[in-house]
CSV table of C-alpha atoms in Angstrom, one decimal:
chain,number,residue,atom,x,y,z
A,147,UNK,CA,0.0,0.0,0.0
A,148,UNK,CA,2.7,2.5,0.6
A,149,UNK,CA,4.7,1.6,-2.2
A,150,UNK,CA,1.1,2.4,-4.0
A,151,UNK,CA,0.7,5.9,-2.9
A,152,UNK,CA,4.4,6.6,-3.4
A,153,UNK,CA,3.9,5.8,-7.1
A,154,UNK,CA,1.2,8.0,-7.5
A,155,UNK,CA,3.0,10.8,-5.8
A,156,UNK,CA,5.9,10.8,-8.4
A,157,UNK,CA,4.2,9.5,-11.2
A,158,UNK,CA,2.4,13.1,-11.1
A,159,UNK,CA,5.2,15.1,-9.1
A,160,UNK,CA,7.3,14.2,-11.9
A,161,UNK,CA,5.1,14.1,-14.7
A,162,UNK,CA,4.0,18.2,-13.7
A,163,UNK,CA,7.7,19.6,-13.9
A,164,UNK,CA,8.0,19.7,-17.7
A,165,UNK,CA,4.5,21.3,-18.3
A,166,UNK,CA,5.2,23.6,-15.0
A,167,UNK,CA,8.0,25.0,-17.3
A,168,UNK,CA,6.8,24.4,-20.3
A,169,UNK,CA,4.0,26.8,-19.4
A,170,UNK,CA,6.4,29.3,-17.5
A,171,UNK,CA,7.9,29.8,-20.9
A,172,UNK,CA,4.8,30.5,-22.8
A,173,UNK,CA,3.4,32.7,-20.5
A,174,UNK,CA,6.7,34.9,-20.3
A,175,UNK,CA,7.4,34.8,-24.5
A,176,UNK,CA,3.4,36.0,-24.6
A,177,UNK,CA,3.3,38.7,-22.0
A,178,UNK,CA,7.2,39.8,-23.8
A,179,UNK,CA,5.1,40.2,-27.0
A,180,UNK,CA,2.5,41.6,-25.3
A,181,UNK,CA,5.0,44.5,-23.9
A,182,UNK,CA,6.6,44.8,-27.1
A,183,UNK,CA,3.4,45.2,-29.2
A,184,UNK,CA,0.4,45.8,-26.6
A,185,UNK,CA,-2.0,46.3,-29.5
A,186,UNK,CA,-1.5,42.6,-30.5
A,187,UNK,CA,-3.2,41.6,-27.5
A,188,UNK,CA,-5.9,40.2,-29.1
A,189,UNK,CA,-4.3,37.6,-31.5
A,190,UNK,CA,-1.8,36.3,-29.0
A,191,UNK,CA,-4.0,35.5,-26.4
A,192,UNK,CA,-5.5,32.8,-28.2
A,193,UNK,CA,-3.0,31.0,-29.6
A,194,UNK,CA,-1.2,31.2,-25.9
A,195,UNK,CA,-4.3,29.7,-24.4
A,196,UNK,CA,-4.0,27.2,-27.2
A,197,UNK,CA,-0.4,26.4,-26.6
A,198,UNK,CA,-0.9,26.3,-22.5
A,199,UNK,CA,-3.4,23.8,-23.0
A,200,UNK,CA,-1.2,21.4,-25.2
A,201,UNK,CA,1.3,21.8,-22.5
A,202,UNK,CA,-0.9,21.1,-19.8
A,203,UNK,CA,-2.2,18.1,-21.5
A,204,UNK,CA,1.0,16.5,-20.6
A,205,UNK,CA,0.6,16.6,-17.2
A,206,UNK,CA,-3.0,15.7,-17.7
A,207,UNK,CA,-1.4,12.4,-19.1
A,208,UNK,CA,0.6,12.0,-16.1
A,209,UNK,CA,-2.7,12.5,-14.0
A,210,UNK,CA,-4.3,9.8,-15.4
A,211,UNK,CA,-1.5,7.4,-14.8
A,212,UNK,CA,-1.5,8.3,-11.3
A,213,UNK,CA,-5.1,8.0,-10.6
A,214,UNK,CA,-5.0,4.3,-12.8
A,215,UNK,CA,-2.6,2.7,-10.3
A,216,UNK,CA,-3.7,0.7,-8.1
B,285,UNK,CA,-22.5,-6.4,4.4
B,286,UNK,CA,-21.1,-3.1,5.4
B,287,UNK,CA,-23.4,0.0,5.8
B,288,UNK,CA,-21.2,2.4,4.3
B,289,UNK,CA,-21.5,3.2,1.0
B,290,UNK,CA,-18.6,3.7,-1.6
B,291,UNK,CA,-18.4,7.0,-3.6
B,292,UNK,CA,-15.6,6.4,-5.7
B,293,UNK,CA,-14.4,8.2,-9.2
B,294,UNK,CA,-13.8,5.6,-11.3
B,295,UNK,CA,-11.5,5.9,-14.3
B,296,UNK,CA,-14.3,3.8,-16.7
B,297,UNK,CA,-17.9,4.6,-17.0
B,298,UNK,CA,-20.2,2.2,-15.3
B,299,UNK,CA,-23.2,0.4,-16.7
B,300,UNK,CA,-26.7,1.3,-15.3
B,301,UNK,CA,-28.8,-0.9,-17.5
B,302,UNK,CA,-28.4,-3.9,-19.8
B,303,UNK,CA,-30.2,-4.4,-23.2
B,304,UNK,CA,-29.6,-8.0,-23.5
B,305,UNK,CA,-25.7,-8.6,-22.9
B,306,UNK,CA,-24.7,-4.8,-23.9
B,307,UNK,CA,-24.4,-2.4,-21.0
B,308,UNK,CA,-25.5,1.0,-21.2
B,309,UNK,CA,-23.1,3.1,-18.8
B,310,UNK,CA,-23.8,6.6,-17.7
B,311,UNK,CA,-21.7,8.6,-19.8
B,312,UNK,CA,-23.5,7.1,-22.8
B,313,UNK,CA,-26.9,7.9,-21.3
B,314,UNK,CA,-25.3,11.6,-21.2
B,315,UNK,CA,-23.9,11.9,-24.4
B,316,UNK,CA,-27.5,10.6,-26.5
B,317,UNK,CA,-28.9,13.5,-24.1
B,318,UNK,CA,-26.6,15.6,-25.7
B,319,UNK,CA,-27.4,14.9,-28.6
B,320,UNK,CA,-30.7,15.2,-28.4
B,321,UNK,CA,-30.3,18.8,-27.6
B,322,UNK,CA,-28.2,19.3,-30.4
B,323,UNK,CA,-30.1,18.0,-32.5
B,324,UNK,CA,-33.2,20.1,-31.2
B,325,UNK,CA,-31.7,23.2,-30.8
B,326,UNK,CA,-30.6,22.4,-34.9
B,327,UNK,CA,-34.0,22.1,-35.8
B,328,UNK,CA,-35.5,24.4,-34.1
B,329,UNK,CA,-32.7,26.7,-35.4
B,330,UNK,CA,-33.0,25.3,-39.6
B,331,UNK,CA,-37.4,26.0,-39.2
B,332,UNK,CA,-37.1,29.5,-38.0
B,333,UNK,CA,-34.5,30.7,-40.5
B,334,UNK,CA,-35.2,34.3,-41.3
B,335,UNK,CA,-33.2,36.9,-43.5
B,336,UNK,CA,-33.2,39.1,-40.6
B,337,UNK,CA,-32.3,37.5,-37.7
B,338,UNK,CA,-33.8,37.9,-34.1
B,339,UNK,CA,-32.7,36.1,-30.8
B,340,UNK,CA,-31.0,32.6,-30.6
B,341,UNK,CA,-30.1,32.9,-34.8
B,342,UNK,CA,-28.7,36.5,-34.6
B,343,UNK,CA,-26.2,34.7,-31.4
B,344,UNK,CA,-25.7,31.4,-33.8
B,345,UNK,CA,-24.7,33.2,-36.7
B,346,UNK,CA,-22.4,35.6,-34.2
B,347,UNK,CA,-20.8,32.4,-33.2
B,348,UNK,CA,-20.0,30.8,-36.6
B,349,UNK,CA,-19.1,33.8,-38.0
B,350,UNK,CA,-16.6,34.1,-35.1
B,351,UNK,CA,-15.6,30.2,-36.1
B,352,UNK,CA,-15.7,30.8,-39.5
B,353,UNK,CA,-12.8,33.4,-39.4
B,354,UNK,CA,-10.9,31.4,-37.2
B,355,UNK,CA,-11.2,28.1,-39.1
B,356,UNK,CA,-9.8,30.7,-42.2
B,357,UNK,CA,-6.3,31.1,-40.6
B,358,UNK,CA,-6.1,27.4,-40.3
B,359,UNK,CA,-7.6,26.6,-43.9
B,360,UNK,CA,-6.1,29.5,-46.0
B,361,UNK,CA,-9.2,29.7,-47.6
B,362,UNK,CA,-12.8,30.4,-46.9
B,363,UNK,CA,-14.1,27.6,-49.8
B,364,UNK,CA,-12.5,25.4,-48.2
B,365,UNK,CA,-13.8,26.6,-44.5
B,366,UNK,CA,-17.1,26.6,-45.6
B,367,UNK,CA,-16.2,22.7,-47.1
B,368,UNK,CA,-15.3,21.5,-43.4
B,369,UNK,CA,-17.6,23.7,-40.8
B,370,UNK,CA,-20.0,21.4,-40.3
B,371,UNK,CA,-18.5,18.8,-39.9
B,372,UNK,CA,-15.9,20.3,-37.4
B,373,UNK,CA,-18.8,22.7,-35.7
B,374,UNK,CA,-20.1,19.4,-35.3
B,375,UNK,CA,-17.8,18.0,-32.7
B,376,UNK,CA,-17.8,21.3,-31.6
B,377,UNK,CA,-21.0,21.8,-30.1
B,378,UNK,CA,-20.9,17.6,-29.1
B,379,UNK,CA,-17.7,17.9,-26.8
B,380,UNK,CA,-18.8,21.3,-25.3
B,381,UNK,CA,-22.4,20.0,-24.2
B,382,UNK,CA,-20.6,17.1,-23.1
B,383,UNK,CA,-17.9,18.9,-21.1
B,384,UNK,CA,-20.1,21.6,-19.6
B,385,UNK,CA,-23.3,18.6,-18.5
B,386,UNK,CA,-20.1,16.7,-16.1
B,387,UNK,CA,-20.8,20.7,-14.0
B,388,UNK,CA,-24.2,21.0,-14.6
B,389,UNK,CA,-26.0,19.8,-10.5
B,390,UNK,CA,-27.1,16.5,-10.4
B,391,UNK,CA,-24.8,15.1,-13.2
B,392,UNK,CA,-22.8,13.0,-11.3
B,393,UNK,CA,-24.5,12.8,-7.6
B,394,UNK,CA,-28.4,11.6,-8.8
B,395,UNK,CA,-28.1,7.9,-9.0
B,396,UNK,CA,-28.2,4.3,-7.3
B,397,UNK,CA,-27.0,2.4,-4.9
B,398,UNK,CA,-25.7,-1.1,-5.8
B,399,UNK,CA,-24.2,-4.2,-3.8
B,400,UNK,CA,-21.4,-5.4,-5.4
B,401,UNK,CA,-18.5,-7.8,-3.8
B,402,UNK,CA,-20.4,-7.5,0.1
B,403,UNK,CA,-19.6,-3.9,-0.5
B,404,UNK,CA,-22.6,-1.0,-1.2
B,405,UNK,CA,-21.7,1.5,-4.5
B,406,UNK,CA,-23.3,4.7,-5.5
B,407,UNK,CA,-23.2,4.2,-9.1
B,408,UNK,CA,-24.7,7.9,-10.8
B,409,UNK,CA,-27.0,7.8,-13.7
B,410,UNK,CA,-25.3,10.6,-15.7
B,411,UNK,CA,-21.3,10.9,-16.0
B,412,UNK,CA,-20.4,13.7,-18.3
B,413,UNK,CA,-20.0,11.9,-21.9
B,414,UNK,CA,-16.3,13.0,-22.6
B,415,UNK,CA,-15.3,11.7,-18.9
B,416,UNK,CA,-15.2,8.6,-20.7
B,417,UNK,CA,-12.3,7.0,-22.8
B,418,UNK,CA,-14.8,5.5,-25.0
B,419,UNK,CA,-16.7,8.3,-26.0
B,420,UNK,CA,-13.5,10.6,-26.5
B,421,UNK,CA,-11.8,7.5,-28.4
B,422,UNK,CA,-14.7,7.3,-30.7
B,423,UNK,CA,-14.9,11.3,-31.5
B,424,UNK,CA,-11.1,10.9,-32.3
B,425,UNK,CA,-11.1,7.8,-34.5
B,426,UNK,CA,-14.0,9.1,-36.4
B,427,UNK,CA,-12.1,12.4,-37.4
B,428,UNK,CA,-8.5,11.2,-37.9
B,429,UNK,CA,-10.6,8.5,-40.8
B,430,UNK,CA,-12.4,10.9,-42.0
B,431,UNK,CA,-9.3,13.1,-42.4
B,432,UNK,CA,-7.9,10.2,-44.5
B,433,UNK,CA,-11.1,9.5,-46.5
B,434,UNK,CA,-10.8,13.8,-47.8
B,435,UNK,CA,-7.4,13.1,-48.2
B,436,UNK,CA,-8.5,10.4,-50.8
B,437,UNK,CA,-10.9,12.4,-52.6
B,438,UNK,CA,-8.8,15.2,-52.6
B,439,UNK,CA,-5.3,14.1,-53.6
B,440,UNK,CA,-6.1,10.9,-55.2
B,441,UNK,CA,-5.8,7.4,-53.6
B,442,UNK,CA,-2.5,6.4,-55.6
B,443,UNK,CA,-0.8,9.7,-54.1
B,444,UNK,CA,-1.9,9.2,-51.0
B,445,UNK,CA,-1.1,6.0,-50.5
B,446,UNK,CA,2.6,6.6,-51.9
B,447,UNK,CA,2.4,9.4,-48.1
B,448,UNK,CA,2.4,6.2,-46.0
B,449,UNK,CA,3.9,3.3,-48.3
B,450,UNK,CA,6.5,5.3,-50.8
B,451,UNK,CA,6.1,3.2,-53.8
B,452,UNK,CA,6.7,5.8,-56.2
B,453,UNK,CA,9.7,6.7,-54.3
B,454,UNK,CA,11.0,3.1,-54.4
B,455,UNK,CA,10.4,3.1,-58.5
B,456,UNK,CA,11.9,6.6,-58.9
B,457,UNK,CA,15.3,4.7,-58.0
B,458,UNK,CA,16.1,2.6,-61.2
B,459,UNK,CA,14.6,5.2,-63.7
B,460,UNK,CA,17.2,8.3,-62.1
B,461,UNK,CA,19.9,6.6,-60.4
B,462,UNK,CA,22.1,7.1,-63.1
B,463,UNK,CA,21.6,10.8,-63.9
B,464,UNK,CA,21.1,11.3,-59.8
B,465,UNK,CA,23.3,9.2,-57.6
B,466,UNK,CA,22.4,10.7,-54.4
B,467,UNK,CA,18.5,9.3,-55.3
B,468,UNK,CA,20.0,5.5,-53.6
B,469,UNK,CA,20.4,7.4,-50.3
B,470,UNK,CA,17.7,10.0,-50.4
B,471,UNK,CA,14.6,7.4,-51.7
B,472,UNK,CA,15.2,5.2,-48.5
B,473,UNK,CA,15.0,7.9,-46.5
B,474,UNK,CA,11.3,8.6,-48.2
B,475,UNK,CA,10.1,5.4,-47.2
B,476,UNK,CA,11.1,5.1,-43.7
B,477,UNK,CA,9.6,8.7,-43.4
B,478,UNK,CA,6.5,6.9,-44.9
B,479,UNK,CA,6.1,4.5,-42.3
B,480,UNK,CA,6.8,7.1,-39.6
B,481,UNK,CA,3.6,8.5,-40.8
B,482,UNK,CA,1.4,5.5,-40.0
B,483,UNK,CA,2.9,5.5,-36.9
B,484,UNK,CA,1.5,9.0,-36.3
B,485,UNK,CA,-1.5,8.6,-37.5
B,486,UNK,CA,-2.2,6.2,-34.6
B,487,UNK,CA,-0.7,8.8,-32.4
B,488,UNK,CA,-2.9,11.7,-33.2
B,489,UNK,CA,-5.7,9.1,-32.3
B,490,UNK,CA,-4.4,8.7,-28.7
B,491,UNK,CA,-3.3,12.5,-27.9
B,492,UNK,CA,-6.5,13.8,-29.2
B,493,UNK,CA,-8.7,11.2,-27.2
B,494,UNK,CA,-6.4,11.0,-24.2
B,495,UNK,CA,-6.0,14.3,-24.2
B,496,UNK,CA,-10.0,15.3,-24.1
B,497,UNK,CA,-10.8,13.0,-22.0
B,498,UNK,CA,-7.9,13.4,-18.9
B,499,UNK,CA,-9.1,17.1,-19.1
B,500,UNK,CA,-12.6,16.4,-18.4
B,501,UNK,CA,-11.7,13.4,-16.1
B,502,UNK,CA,-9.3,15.5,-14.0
B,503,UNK,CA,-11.7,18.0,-13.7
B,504,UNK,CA,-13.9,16.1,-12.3
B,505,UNK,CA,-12.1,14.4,-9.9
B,506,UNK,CA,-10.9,18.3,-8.8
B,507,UNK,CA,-14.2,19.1,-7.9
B,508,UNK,CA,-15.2,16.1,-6.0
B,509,UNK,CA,-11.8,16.3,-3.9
B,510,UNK,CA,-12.4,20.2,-3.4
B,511,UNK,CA,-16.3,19.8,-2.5
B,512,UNK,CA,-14.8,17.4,-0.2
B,513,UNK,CA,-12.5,19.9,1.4
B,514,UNK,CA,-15.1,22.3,2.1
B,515,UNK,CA,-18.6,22.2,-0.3
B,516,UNK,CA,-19.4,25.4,0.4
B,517,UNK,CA,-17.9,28.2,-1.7
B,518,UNK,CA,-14.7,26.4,-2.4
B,519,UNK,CA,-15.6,24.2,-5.7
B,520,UNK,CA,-16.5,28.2,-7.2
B,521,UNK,CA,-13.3,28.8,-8.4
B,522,UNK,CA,-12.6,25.3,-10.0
B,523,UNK,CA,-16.1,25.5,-11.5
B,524,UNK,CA,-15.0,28.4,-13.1
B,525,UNK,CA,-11.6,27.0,-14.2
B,526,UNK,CA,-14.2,23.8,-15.6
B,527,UNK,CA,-15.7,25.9,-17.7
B,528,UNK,CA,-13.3,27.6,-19.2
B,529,UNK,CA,-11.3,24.4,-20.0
B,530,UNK,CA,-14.4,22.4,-21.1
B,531,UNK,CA,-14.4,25.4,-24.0
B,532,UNK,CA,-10.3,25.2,-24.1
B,533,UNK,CA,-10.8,21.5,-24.9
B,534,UNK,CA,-13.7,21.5,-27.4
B,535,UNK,CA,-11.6,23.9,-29.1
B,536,UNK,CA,-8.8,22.5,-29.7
B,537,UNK,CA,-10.2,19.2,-30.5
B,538,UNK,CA,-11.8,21.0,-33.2
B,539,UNK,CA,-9.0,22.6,-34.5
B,540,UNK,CA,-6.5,20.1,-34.4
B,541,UNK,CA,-9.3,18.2,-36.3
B,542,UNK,CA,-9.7,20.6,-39.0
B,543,UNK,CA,-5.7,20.9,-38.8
B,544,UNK,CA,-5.4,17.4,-40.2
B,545,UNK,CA,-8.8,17.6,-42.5
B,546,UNK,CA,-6.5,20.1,-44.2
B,547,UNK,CA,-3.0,19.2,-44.1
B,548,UNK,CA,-4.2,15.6,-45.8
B,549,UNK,CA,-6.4,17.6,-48.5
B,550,UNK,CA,-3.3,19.5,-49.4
B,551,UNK,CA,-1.3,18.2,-52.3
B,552,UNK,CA,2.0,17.5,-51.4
B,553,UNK,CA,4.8,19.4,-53.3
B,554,UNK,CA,7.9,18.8,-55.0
């Protein structure tokens, strides 16, 4: 059982660091474009949210390996 | 038998009925009620058509419109916008219903109490539709073949067979190799290119359905585990955050759909 609950621990500690910084790095290129060219607001937002999500996906996929041991 | 009873999100839907041998689970139960209202809402929509529109139609055609520029930068062209919108608004409207009914009260916490195993189960009758692999599987096998069936009619089934196994590419060797020498080391490289496409075909299968439905999944198990915290004003927040990722989701599903409708309809060049 503990061996259990340890595997689910890492299997979504680990499985969150690459879309933690994957996101960190969208978020600061978008708001850098943002304060180069505020007017472009608009068009990057969407694509960022896009993009976030495709990262964050990943660590969706390491969710659901976590929650499927057993 | 114990008196407790197990609430428990499970990872599959469960069944709530049988017809004969084939269950019918709760997420399927959701998504025909889904698509029910879609196909109402259509109906009612298609009768009422006026030139000047009034109410729900002057919001529809905000909302394609909306779609129908942003399926343009994908597309390059309205024609062939126009060609895939319905199909794509399709699973659009589907996977957004279905995301948004796993927040909608009741979904989820109306159902039935079953013994299984000595132990008692709360077993709900609706489970939004995308929470399950199946459903999300489905969607996403239905539009990577239909990607390839365009594909088909577009380009022609000899050159789009020659994408995944390079024939043409194999025969191009005896006919140049003498003008071209560097053709015996290039062509090879065409067909084991070839056969990393297959193998990404069956990959856009599983990150578009694995992806849809973990979202949805881990969204719901968010909310249980933060009404179980506290129930009372905590879940707000994440019901937000649901929302906005139930729309994140069916969006992207759609795109990435039309994404490959159109990269297989386009001719590949030389």
């Amino acid at each position: 059982m503990d061996t259990v609950m340890l595997a689910k621990a890492l299997a979504i500690g680990i499985g969150a660091i690459g879309p933690g910084i994957g996101i960190g790095l969208i978020g600061a290129k978008a708001m850098e474009a943002i304060g180069r060219n505020p007017e472009a607001t608009g068009k990057i937002l969407v694509p960022m949210l896009l993009i976030a999500a495709f990262a964050e996906a990943i660590a969706i996929y390491a969710l659901v390996i976590a929650f499927s041991i057993k | 038998m114990s008196p407790e009873i197990i609430h428990e999100n499970t990872l599959y839907a469960e069944p709530i009925a049988h017809v004969g041998s084939f269950p019918i689970t709760n997420a399927m139960l959701n998504s025909w009620l889904v698509l029910v209202i879609v196909i109402i809402l259509a109906v009612a929509l298609r009768r009422s058509l006026k030139k000047v529109p009034k109410g729900l139609q002057n919001g529809m055609e905000m909302i394609v419109e909306m779609f129908l520029d942003l399926f343009d930068s994908v597309t390059g062209s309205r024609k062939k916008s126009l060609e895939f919108a319905p199909f794509a608004l399709a699973f659009f409207f589907f996977i957004l219903l279905n995301n948004w009914s796993g927040i909608v009260p009741g979904v989820g916490s109306i159902g039935q109490i079953v013994s299984r195993d000595g132990a008692r189960y709360f077993i709900p009758y609706f489970r939004g539709g995308t929470a399950d692999l199946n459903t999300t599987l489905a969607l996403a096998t239905i539009g990577v073949v239909v990607s390839h069936i365009v594909g088909v009619i577009a380009v022609g089934w000899w050159n789009y067979l020659n994408k995944f196994i390079n024939i043409k590419a194999l025969l191009e060797i005896p006919k140049k190799v003498l003008k071209d020498p560097t053709i015996l080391i290039v062509n090879p490289i065409k067909i084991f290119v070839g056969f990393i496409e297959i193998i990404s075909e069956l990959a856009k299968v599983a990150s578009l359905s694995f992806r849809l439905f973990g979202n949805v999944f881990a969204g719901e198990v968010l909310l249980a585990s933060m009404s179980a915290i506290l129930a009372f004003g905590l879940p707000l927040p994440f019901l937000f955050l649901e929302i906005l990722v139930g729309l994140i989701q069916a969006l992207i599903f759609t795109m990435l759909t039309l994404t490959y409708l159109t990269i297989n309809t386009t001719q590949e060049e030389h």
